[in-house]
Tab-separated table of C-alpha atoms and ligand atoms in Angstrom:
chain	number	residue	atom	x	y	z
A	1	MET	CA	0.000	0.000	0.000
A	2	PHE	CA	1.247	3.475	-0.916
A	3	TYR	CA	0.382	6.785	0.709
A	4	VAL	CA	0.522	9.794	-1.583
A	5	SER	CA	0.171	13.297	-0.142
A	6	ARG	CA	-0.551	16.740	-1.461
A	7	ARG	CA	0.093	19.843	0.593
A	8	GLU	CA	-1.831	23.082	0.100
A	9	THR	CA	-1.940	26.283	2.127
A	10	PHE	CA	-4.687	28.802	2.746
A	11	SER	CA	-5.367	31.828	4.919
A	12	ALA	CA	-8.737	32.277	6.579
A	13	ALA	CA	-10.496	34.227	9.318
A	14	HIS	CA	-12.643	32.705	12.040
A	15	ARG	CA	-14.158	33.127	15.466
A	16	LEU	CA	-14.759	30.308	17.928
A	17	TYR	CA	-18.055	30.970	19.665
A	18	ASN	CA	-20.910	28.848	20.965
A	19	PRO	CA	-24.193	30.698	21.600
A	20	LYS	CA	-25.019	28.061	24.270
A	21	PHE	CA	-22.294	29.548	26.480
A	22	SER	CA	-22.223	32.964	28.169
A	23	GLU	CA	-19.815	35.630	26.916
A	24	GLU	CA	-17.545	34.857	29.883
A	25	GLU	CA	-17.588	31.112	29.202
A	26	ASN	CA	-16.880	31.668	25.512
A	27	LYS	CA	-13.885	33.820	26.429
A	28	ARG	CA	-12.612	31.259	28.920
A	29	ILE	CA	-13.071	28.236	26.639
A	30	PHE	CA	-11.964	29.688	23.308
A	31	GLY	CA	-9.418	32.312	24.447
A	32	LYS	CA	-7.844	34.380	21.676
A	33	CYS	CA	-9.869	32.543	19.032
A	34	ASN	CA	-13.041	34.053	20.598
A	35	ASN	CA	-12.099	37.612	19.544
A	36	PRO	CA	-15.420	39.174	18.395
A	37	ASN	CA	-13.568	41.163	15.711
A	38	TRP	CA	-12.220	37.994	14.013
A	39	HIS	CA	-8.605	36.967	13.423
A	40	GLY	CA	-6.843	34.731	10.940
A	41	HIS	CA	-4.596	31.721	10.644
A	42	ASN	CA	-2.297	30.547	7.876
A	43	TYR	CA	-3.371	26.935	7.547
A	44	THR	CA	-1.485	24.083	5.934
A	45	LEU	CA	-3.604	21.226	4.657
A	46	GLU	CA	-2.233	17.771	3.859
A	47	VAL	CA	-4.414	15.322	1.987
A	48	VAL	CA	-3.248	11.693	1.990
A	49	VAL	CA	-4.537	9.137	-0.537
A	50	ALA	CA	-3.851	5.409	-0.044
A	51	GLY	CA	-3.767	2.949	-2.908
A	52	GLU	CA	-1.893	0.574	-5.137
A	53	ILE	CA	0.294	1.584	-8.077
A	54	ASN	CA	-1.493	1.477	-11.424
A	55	PRO	CA	0.945	-0.593	-13.552
A	56	ASP	CA	0.098	1.372	-16.695
A	57	THR	CA	0.876	4.812	-15.258
A	58	GLY	CA	3.103	4.034	-12.282
A	59	TYR	CA	0.883	6.361	-10.253
A	60	VAL	CA	-1.376	5.754	-7.250
A	61	ILE	CA	-3.152	8.990	-8.124
A	62	ASP	CA	-2.119	11.660	-10.588
A	63	LEU	CA	-1.175	14.534	-8.266
A	64	LYS	CA	-2.252	17.174	-10.745
A	65	TYR	CA	-5.823	15.802	-10.468
A	66	LEU	CA	-5.576	15.625	-6.681
A	67	LYS	CA	-4.409	19.242	-6.620
A	68	GLN	CA	-7.364	20.221	-8.840
A	69	ILE	CA	-9.879	18.354	-6.641
A	70	ILE	CA	-8.543	19.998	-3.464
A	71	THR	CA	-8.511	23.441	-5.093
A	72	GLU	CA	-12.072	23.199	-6.434
A	73	ASN	CA	-13.706	21.622	-3.393
A	74	VAL	CA	-11.758	23.206	-0.554
A	75	ILE	CA	-9.217	25.935	-1.281
A	76	ARG	CA	-11.449	28.237	-3.328
A	77	LYS	CA	-14.089	28.037	-0.561
A	78	VAL	CA	-11.728	28.854	2.313
A	79	ASP	CA	-8.758	30.886	1.075
A	80	HIS	CA	-9.038	34.543	2.159
A	81	LYS	CA	-12.561	33.836	3.454
A	82	ASN	CA	-14.312	34.102	6.782
A	83	LEU	CA	-14.998	30.467	7.738
A	84	ASN	CA	-17.969	31.406	9.962
A	85	LEU	CA	-19.719	33.511	7.324
A	86	GLU	CA	-18.532	32.571	3.840
A	87	THR	CA	-17.665	28.867	3.671
A	88	ASP	CA	-20.735	26.805	2.734
A	89	PHE	CA	-19.442	23.556	4.251
A	90	MET	CA	-18.733	25.241	7.623
A	91	LYS	CA	-22.215	26.760	8.100
A	92	GLY	CA	-23.397	26.237	11.686
A	93	ILE	CA	-20.167	24.472	12.704
A	94	ILE	CA	-17.727	25.970	15.249
A	95	PRO	CA	-14.587	26.413	13.094
A	96	THR	CA	-12.047	24.692	15.310
A	97	ALA	CA	-9.233	22.972	13.412
A	98	GLU	CA	-10.824	19.617	14.349
A	99	ASN	CA	-14.129	20.606	12.777
A	100	ILE	CA	-12.472	22.139	9.703
A	101	ALA	CA	-10.405	18.971	9.113
A	102	LYS	CA	-13.523	16.792	9.449
A	103	ALA	CA	-15.551	19.001	7.095
A	104	ILE	CA	-12.715	18.952	4.533
A	105	TRP	CA	-12.690	15.134	4.717
A	106	TYR	CA	-16.369	15.073	3.726
A	107	GLN	CA	-15.719	17.567	0.905
A	108	LEU	CA	-13.148	15.172	-0.582
A	109	VAL	CA	-13.993	11.578	0.389
A	110	ASP	CA	-16.275	10.755	-2.565
A	111	LYS	CA	-14.230	12.697	-5.138
A	112	ILE	CA	-10.955	10.757	-5.163
A	113	PRO	CA	-10.779	9.006	-8.578
A	114	THR	CA	-8.192	6.331	-7.749
A	115	GLY	CA	-7.123	4.982	-4.372
A	116	LYS	CA	-8.966	6.069	-1.220
A	117	LEU	CA	-8.815	9.133	0.967
A	118	TYR	CA	-6.706	8.057	3.934
A	119	ALA	CA	-6.206	11.199	6.040
A	120	VAL	CA	-6.780	14.922	6.195
A	121	ARG	CA	-4.187	16.731	8.265
A	122	LEU	CA	-4.659	20.392	9.114
A	123	HIS	CA	-1.929	22.536	10.648
A	124	GLU	CA	-3.379	25.624	12.315
A	125	THR	CA	-0.108	26.866	13.823
A	126	GLU	CA	3.455	25.641	13.629
A	127	ASN	CA	2.924	23.438	16.682
A	128	ASN	CA	-0.752	22.465	16.501
A	129	PHE	CA	-2.024	20.051	13.893
A	130	PHE	CA	-5.043	17.815	13.596
A	131	GLU	CA	-5.687	14.634	11.677
A	132	TYR	CA	-8.961	13.029	10.604
A	133	LYS	CA	-9.182	9.543	9.103
A	134	GLY	CA	-12.928	9.107	8.856
A	135	GLU	CA	-15.372	7.598	11.357
B	1	NI	NI1	-8.129	31.102	15.843
């Protein structure tokens, strides 16, 4: 089994906020990411596809198609956007890195032409990254 990865980057704004909590609780739980005037992160996304080598092409997946699929289904919806307000697949979801990684998984899982989506890894800061591998 091979694991083939494509890395993409995007910049996006967000605010972590749950209307179930009081203002004080929101501040305590979400800290800096609760800033009511938004703030941004430079995210790095890694998409990993698992599969066998196609003997005719020598590829598991043609990375130019994987790049295109990620760009169309994810990057153009998140890059330089407000994740709370502008990203259709994040509507009504608290945009933590965990939730963003999970939502990106569901944007991609049925669109991989060869091999299978194996992992979505999202780096929110240099030291904090999150990985989703499906249910
Ligand atoms: Ni944040």
